[in-house]
Short mmCIF file of C-alpha atoms and ligand atoms in Angstrom, two decimals:
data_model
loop_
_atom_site.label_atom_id
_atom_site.label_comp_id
_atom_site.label_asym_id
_atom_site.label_seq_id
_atom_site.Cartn_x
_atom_site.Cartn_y
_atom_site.Cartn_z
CA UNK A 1 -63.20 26.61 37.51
CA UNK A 2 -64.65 24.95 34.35
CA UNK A 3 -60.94 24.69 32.78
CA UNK A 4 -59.86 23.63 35.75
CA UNK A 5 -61.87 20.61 36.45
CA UNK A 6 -62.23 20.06 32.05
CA UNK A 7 -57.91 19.93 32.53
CA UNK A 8 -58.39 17.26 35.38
CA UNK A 9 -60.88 15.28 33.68
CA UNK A 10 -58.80 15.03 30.82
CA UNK A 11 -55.74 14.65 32.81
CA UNK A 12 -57.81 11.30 34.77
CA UNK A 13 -58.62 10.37 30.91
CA UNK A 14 -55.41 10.19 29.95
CA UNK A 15 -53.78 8.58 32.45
CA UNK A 16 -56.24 5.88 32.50
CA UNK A 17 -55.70 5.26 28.41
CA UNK A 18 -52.22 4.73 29.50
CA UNK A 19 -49.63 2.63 30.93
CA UNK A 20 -48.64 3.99 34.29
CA UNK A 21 -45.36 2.06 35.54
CA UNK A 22 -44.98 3.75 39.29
CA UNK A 23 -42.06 1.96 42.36
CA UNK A 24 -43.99 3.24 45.50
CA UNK A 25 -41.34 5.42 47.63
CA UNK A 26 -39.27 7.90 46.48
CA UNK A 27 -36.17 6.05 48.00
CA UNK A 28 -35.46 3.00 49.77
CA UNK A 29 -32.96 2.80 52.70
CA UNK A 30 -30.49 -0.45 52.72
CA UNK A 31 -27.82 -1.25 55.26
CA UNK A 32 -24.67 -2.21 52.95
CA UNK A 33 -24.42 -6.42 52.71
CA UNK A 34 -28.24 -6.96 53.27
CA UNK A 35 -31.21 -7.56 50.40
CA UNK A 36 -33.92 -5.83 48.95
CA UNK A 37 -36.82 -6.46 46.99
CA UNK A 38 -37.66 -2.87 45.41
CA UNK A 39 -41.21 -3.11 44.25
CA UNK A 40 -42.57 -1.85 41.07
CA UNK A 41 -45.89 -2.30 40.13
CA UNK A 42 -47.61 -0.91 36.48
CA UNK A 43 -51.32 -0.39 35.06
CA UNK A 44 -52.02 -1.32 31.78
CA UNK A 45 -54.52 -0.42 29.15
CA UNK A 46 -54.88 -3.81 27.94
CA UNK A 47 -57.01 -6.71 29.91
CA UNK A 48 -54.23 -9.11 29.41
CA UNK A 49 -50.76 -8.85 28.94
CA UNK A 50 -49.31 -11.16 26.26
CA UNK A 51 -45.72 -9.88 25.54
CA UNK A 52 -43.74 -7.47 28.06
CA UNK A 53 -40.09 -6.72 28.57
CA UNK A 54 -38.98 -5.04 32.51
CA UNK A 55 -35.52 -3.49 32.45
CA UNK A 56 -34.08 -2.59 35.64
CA UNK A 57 -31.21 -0.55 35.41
CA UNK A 58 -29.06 1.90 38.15
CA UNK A 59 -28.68 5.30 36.78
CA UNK A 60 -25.29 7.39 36.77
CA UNK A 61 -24.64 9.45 38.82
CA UNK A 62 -24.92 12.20 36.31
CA UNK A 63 -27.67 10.98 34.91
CA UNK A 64 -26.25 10.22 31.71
CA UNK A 65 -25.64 6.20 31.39
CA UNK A 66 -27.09 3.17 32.60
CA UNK A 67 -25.85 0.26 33.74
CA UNK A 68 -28.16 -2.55 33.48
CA UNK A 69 -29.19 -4.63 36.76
CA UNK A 70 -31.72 -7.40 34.29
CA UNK A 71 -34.19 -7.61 31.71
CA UNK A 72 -36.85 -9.71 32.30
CA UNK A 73 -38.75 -11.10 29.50
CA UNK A 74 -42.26 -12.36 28.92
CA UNK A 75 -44.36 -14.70 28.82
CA UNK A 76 -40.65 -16.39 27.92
CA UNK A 77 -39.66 -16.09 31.93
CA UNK A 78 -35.98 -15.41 30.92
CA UNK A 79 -33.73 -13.23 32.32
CA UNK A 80 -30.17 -11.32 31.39
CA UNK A 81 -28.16 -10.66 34.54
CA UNK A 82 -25.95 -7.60 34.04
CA UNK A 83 -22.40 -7.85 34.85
CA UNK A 84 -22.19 -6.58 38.30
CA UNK A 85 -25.56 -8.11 39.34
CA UNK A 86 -24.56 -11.70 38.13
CA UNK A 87 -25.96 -14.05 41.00
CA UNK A 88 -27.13 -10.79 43.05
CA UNK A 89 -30.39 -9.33 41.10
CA UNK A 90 -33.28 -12.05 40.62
CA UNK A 91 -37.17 -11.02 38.86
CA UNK A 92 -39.19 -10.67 41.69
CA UNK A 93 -42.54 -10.00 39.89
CA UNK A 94 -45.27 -11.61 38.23
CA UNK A 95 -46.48 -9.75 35.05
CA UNK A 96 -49.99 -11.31 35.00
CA UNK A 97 -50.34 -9.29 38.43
CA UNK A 98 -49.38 -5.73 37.06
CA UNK A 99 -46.07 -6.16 39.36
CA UNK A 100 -42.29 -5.88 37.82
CA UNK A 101 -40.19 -6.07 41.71
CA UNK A 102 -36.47 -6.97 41.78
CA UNK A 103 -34.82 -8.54 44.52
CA UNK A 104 -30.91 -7.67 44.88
CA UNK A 105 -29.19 -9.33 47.19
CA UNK A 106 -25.56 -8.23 48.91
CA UNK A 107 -25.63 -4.95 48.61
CA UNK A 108 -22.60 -2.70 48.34
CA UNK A 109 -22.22 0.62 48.05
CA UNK A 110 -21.88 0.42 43.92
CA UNK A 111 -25.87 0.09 44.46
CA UNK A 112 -26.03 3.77 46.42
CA UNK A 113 -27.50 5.55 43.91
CA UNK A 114 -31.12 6.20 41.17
CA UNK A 115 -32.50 3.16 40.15
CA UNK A 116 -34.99 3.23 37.21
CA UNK A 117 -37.95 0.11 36.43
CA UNK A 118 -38.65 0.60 33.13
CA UNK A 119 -41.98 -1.77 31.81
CA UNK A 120 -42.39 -2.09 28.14
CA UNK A 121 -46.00 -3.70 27.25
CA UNK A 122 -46.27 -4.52 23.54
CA UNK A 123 -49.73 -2.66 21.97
CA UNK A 124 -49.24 -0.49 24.80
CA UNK A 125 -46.33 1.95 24.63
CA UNK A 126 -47.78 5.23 25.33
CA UNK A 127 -47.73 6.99 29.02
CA UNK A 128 -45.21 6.62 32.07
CA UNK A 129 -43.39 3.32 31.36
CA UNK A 130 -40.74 3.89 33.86
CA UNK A 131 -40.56 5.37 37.19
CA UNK A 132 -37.09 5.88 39.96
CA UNK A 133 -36.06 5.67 43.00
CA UNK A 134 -33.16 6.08 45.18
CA UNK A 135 -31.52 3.37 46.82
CA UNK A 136 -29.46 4.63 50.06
CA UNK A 137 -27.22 2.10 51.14
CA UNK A 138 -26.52 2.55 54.96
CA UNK A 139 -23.06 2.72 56.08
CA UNK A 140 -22.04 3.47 59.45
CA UNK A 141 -19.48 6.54 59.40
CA UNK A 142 -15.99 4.60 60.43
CA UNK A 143 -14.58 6.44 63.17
CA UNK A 144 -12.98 9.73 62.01
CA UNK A 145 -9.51 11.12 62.41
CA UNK A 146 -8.74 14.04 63.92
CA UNK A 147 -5.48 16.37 63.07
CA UNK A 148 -3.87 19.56 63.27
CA UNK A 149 -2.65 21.64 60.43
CA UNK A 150 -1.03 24.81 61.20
CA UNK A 151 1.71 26.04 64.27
CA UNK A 152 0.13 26.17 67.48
CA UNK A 153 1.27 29.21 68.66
CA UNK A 154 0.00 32.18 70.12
CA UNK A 155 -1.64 34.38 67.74
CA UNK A 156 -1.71 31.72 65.14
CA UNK A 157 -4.84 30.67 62.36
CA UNK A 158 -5.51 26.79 63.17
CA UNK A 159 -7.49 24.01 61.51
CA UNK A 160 -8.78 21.03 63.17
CA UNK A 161 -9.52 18.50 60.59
CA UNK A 162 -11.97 15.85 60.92
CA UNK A 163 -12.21 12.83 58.49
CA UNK A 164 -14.26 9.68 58.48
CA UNK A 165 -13.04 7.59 55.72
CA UNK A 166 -16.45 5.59 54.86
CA UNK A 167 -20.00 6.24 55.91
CA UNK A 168 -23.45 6.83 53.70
CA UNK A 169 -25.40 9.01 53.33
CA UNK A 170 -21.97 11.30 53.57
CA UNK A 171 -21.58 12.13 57.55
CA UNK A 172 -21.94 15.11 58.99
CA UNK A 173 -19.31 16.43 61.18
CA UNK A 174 -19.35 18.69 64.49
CA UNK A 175 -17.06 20.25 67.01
CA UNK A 176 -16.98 20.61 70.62
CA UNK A 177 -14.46 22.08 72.52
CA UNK A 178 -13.77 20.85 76.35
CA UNK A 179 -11.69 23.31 78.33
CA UNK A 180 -8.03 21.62 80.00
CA UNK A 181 -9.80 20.71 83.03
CA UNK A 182 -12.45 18.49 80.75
CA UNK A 183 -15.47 21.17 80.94
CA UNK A 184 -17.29 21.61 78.28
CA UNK A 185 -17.38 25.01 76.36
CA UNK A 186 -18.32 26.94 73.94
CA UNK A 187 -16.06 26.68 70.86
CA UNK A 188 -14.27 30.22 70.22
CA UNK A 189 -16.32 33.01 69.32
CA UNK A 190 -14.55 33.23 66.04
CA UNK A 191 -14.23 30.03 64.97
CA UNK A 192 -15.36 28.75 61.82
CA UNK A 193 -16.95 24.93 61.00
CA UNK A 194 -17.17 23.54 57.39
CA UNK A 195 -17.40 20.02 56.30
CA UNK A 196 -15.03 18.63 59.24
CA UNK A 197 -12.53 21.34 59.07
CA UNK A 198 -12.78 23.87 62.29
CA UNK A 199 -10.74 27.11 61.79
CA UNK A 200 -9.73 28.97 64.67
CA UNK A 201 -8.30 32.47 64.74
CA UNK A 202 -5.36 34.02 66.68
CA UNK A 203 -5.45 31.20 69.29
CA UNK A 204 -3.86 32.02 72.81
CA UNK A 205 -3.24 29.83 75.89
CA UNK A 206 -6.81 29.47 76.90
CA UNK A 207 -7.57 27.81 73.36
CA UNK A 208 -5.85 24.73 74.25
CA UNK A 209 -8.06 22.08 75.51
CA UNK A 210 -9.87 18.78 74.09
CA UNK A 211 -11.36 19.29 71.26
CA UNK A 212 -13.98 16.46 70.20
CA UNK A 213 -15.31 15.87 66.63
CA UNK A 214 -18.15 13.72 66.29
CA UNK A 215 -18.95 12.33 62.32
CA UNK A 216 -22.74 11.20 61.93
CA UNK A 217 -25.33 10.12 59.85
CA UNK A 218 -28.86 8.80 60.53
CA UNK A 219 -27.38 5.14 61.42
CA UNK A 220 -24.55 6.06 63.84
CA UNK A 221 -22.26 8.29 64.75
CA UNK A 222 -18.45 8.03 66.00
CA UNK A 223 -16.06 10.81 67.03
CA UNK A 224 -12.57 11.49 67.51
CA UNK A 225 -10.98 13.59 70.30
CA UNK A 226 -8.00 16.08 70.05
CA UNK A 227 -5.84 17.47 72.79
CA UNK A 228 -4.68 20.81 71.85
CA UNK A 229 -1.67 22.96 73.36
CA UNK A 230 -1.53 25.88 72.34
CA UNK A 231 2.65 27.59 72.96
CA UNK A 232 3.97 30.85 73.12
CA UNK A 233 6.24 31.43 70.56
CA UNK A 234 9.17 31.58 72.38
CA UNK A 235 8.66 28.07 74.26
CA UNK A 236 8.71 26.88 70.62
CA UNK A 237 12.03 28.76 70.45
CA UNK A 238 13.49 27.25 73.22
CA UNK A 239 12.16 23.50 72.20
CA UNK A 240 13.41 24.23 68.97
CA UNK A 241 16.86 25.01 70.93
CA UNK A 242 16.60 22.20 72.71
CA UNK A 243 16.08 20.18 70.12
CA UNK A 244 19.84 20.93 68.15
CA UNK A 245 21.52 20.70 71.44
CA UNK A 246 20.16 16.88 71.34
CA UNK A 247 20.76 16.75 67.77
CA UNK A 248 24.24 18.00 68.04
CA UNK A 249 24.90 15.57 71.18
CA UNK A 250 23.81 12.55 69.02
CA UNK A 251 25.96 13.60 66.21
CA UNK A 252 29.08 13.45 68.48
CA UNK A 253 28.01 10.27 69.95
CA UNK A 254 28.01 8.54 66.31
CA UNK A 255 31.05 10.15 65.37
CA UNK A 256 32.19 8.23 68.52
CA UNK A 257 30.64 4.95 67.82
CA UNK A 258 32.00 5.37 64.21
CA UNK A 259 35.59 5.73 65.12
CA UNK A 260 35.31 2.61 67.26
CA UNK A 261 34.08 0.37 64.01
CA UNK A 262 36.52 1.71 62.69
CA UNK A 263 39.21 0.89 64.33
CA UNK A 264 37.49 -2.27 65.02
CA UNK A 265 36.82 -3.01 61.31
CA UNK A 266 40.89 -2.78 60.49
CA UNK A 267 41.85 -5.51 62.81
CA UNK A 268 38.32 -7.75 61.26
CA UNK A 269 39.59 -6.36 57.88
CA UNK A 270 43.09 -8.58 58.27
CA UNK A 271 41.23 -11.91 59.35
CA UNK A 272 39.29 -11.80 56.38
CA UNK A 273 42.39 -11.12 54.22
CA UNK A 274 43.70 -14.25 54.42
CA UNK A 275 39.79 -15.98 53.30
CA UNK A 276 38.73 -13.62 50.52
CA UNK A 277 41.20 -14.78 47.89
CA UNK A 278 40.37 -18.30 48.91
CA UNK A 279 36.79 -17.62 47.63
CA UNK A 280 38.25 -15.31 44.94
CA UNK A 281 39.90 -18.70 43.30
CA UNK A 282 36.75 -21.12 43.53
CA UNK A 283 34.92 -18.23 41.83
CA UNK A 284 37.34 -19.13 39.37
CA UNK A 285 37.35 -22.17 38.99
CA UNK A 286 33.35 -22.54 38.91
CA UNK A 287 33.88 -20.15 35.93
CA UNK A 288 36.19 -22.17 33.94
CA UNK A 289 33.84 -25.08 34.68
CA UNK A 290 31.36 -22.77 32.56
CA UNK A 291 28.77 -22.20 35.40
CA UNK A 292 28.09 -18.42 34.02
CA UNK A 293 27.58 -19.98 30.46
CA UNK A 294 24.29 -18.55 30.42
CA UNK A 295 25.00 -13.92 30.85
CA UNK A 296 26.62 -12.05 32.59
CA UNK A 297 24.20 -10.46 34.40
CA UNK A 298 23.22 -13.87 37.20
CA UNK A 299 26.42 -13.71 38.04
CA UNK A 300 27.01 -10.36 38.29
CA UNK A 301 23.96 -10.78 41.46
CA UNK A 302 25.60 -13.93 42.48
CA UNK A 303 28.39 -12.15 43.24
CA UNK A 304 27.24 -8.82 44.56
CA UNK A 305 25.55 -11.01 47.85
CA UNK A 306 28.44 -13.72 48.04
CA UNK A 307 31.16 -11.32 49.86
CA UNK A 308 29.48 -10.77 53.39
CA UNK A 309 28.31 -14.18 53.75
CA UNK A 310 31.41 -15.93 52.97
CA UNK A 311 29.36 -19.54 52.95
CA UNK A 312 32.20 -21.33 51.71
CA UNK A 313 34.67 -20.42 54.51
CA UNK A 314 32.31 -20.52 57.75
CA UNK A 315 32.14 -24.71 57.51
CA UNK A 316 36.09 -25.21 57.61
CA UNK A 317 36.01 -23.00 60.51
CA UNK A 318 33.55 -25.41 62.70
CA UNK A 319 34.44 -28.26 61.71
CA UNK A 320 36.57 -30.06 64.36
C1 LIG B 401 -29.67 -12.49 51.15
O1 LIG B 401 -29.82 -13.30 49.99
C2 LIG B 401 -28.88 -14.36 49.92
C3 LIG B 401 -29.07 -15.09 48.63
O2 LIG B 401 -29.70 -14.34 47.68
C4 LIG B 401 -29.10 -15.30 51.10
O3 LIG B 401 -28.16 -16.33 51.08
C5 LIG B 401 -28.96 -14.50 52.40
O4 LIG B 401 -29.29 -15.34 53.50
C6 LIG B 401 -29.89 -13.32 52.40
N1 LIG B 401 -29.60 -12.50 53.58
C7 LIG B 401 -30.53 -11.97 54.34
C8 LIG B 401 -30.08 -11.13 55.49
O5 LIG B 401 -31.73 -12.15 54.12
C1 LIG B 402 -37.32 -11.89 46.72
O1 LIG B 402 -37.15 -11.57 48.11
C2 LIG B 402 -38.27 -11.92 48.89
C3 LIG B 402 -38.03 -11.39 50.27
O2 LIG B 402 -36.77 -11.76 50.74
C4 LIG B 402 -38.48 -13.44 48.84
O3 LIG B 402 -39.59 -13.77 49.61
C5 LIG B 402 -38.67 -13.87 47.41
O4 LIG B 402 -38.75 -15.29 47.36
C6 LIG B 402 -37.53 -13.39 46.55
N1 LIG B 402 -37.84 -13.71 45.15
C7 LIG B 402 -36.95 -14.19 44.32
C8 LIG B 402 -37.42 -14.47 42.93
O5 LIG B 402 -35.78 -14.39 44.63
C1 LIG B 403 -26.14 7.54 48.00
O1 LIG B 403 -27.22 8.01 47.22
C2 LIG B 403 -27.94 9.07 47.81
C3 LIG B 403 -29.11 9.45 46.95
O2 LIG B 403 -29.24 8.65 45.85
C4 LIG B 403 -27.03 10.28 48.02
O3 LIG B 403 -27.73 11.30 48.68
C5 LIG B 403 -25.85 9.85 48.86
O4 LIG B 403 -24.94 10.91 48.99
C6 LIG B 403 -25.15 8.67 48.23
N1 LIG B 403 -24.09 8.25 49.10
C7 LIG B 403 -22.82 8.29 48.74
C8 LIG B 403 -21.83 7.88 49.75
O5 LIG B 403 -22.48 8.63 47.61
C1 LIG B 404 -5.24 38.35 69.15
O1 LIG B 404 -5.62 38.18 70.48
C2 LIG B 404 -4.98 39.05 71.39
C3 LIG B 404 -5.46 38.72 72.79
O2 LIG B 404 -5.50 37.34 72.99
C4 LIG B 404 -5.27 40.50 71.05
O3 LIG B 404 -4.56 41.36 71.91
C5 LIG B 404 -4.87 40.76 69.61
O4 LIG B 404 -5.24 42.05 69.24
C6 LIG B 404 -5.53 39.75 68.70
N1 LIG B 404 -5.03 39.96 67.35
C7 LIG B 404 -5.85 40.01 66.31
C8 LIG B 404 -5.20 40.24 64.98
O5 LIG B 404 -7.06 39.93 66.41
C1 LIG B 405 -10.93 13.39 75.52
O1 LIG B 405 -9.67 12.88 75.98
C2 LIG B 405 -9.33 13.32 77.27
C3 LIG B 405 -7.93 12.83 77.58
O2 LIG B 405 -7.70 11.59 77.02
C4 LIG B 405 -10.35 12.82 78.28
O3 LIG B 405 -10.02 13.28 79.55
C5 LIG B 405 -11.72 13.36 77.86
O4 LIG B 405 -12.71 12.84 78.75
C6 LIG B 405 -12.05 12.96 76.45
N1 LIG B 405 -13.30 13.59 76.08
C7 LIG B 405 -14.27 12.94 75.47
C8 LIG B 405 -15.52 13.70 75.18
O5 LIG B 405 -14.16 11.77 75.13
#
C-alpha cells in the first residue's frame, strides 16, 4: 500500500518536473477534401518559454520514417512547409499558451495514417515531448463489383467476389442471398464469407438466385447485386453444342462473303491498273527532284499509306 502510493507520488513528481507534450484523442476522424486543426497542447517546467521548436510529422506506416508536415519555430514565428503539405499545413498554435495545433487543409487520403507533435523546449528536454494520433480520413466505399469465378454447374465449388475499389477505413463486405422469386434467404448452409469473397459448395438448381453484396464502413455503405444460374451440366453441353453449330454457320457465311470480294476485287483490281503506274511515275519524278534527300525511312511511310488513297488520281476523275 505504502509502495504503492510512494510509486504514485513519485510518478505525480516526475511528471510534473517534466515536459508533458499530450494531442487530446487517440484519433481524429476526417472526411477526405475537408480541414482539420489537430490540437496539441504541452506543459512545461519552465514559467516562460523563450526558445521552442514543434515538428509535426505523419508517421509510416511501418513505423519506421517520417515525413515531415512543418516545423514551427520560436519566438522567430517561422515555418518550413514539407513537400506534400506546401500551402496545405499552417501553425495553428501559440507557444506562450502551452498549445502547438496544426491546421491541414484538403485532405487526401496520403494523410490516413499516425501523426506525431513533437515539442522541443530549450532548458527543458526531459519527459514526453511528443505524443500521436491517428488521422482517419473518411471515404465513402465506391460501389463494389460483383463477379463470378468458377463454372456454374451442378455440383460445382463457386466464388462470388465482391470488390469496392476505394473506401476508408477499409469496408467491410456481406452477403445475402434472395431466392429466384426475390425472397430473402438464408445463404447456403455451407457457404463460406471472407473479405468479399463468398464460397459456395456443390451448388445445385436451388442455389441460383440474387445474390446481394453490400461493402460498408461507418460513413456509408453501397452494394452490388448478382443474378446467379446455376446449369446442369449437360445444358452446358448442349449450349456449348449450340454454340459451334453458330460458329460453324458464321464460318460458311464469311467464306461466302469472301468469295464475293473476291470476285468483286478482280474486276476493281483492272480499273486501278490503268492509275497505279500513273502514280508509280510522279513518285518518280518527285524523287529525281530530290524530295527524299533527307533518309530513306519518311519515305518509306510516305509510301506505305499513299496506295489506297490514290489522292493524286481522285481530282482528274471529278473534275468536269
Ligand atoms: C479549407 O481551407 C481552405 C484554405 O486553407 C479554404 O479555402 C476552404 O474554404 C476550407 N474548407 C472548409 C470546408 O472549411
Ligand atoms: C486553423 O483552423 C481554424 C478552424 O478552421 C481557424 O479558425 C484558424 O484561423 C486556422 N489557423 C490558421 C493559422 O490557419
Ligand atoms: C487509415 O488509418 C487508419 C488508422 O490509422 C487505419 O485503420 C485505416 O485502415 C487506414 N485506411 C486505409 C485505407 O489505409
Ligand atoms: C452434392 O449435393 C447433392 C445433392 O444436391 C448430393 O447428393 C451430393 O452427395 C453432394 N455432393 C457432395 C460431394 O457433397
Ligand atoms: C436484385 O436484382 C433483381 C433483378 O434485377 C431485383 O429483382 C432485386 O430486387 C434486386 N435485389 C436487391 C436487393 O436490390
Amino acid at each position: 500500500m505504502a509502495v504503492g502510493f510512494l510509486l504514485v507520488f513519485s510518478a505525480v513528481l516526475y511528471f510534473s518536473w517534466c515536459i508533458q507534450v499530450d494531442i487530446p484523442a487517440a484519433s481524429y476522424d476526417v472526411a477526405r477534401g475537408d480541414n482539420i486543426t489537430i490540437p496539441c497542447t504541452f506543459k512545461s517546467t519552465l514559467t516562460s518559454v523563450t526558445t521552442a521548436t514543434v515538428e509535426w510529422s505523419r508517421l509510416s506506416k511501418d513505423g519506421l520514417s517520417k515525413a515531415l508536415i512543418l516545423m514551427y519555430y520560436w519566438p522567430d514565428k517561422d515555418t518550413d512547409i514539407g513537400d506534400e503539405y506546401q500551402n496545405r499545413a499552417a501553425f495553428a498554435g501559440d507557444i506562450p499558451r502551452n498549445t502547438a495545433s496544426v491546421n491541414i487543409s484538403g485532405i487526401s487520403m496520403v494523410d490516413n495514417g499516425t501523426i506525431e507533435c513533437n515539442v522541443n523546449v530549450k532548458k527543458d528536454v526531459t519527459g514526453k515531448i511528443q505524443d500521436v494520433t491517428s488521422l482517419v480520413v473518411l471515404v465513402a466505399p465506391s460501389t463494389p463489383v460483383c463477379s463470378l469465378e468458377g463454372k456454374p454447374e451442378y455440383g460445382e465449388n463457386i466464388r462470388l467476389l465482391c470488390k469496392s475499389a476505394e473506401g476508408s477505413p477499409e469496408p467491410t463486405y456481406s452477403w445475402q442471398s434472395y431466392s429466384a422469386a426475390n425472397k430473402m434467404r438464408d445463404l447456403p448452409p455451407k457457404s463460406t464469407q471472407d473479405k468479399g469473397t463468398l464460397t459456395l459448395v456443390n451448388v445445385s438448381m436451388d442455389t441460383s438466385g440474387f445474390f446481394v453484396c453490400t461493402s460498408a464502413n461507418k460513413i456509408r455503405s453501397a452494394m452490388c447485386n448478382m443474378t446467379v444460374a446455376i446449369y446442369p451440366p449437360s445444358m452446358n453441353i448442349a449450349f456449348t453444342a449450340g454454340m459451334i453449330a453458330l460458329a460453324v454457320g458464321a464460318i460458311i457465311i464469311i467464306g461466302i462473303v469472301a468469295y464475293c470480294c473476291c470476285c468483286r476485287d478482280k474486276g476493281q483490281g483492272e480499273e486501278y491498273e490503268m492509275e497505279y503506274p500513273d502514280e508509280n511515275a510522279e513518285e518518280k519524278l518527285r524523287t529525281e527532284h530530290g524530295e527524299t534527300a533527307y533518309d530513306d525511312q519518311p519515305d518509306e511511310e510516305h509510301d506505305r499509306s499513299q496506295p489506297p488513297m490514290l489522292p493524286p488520281n481522285k481530282p482528274k476523275g471529278t473534275v468536269y
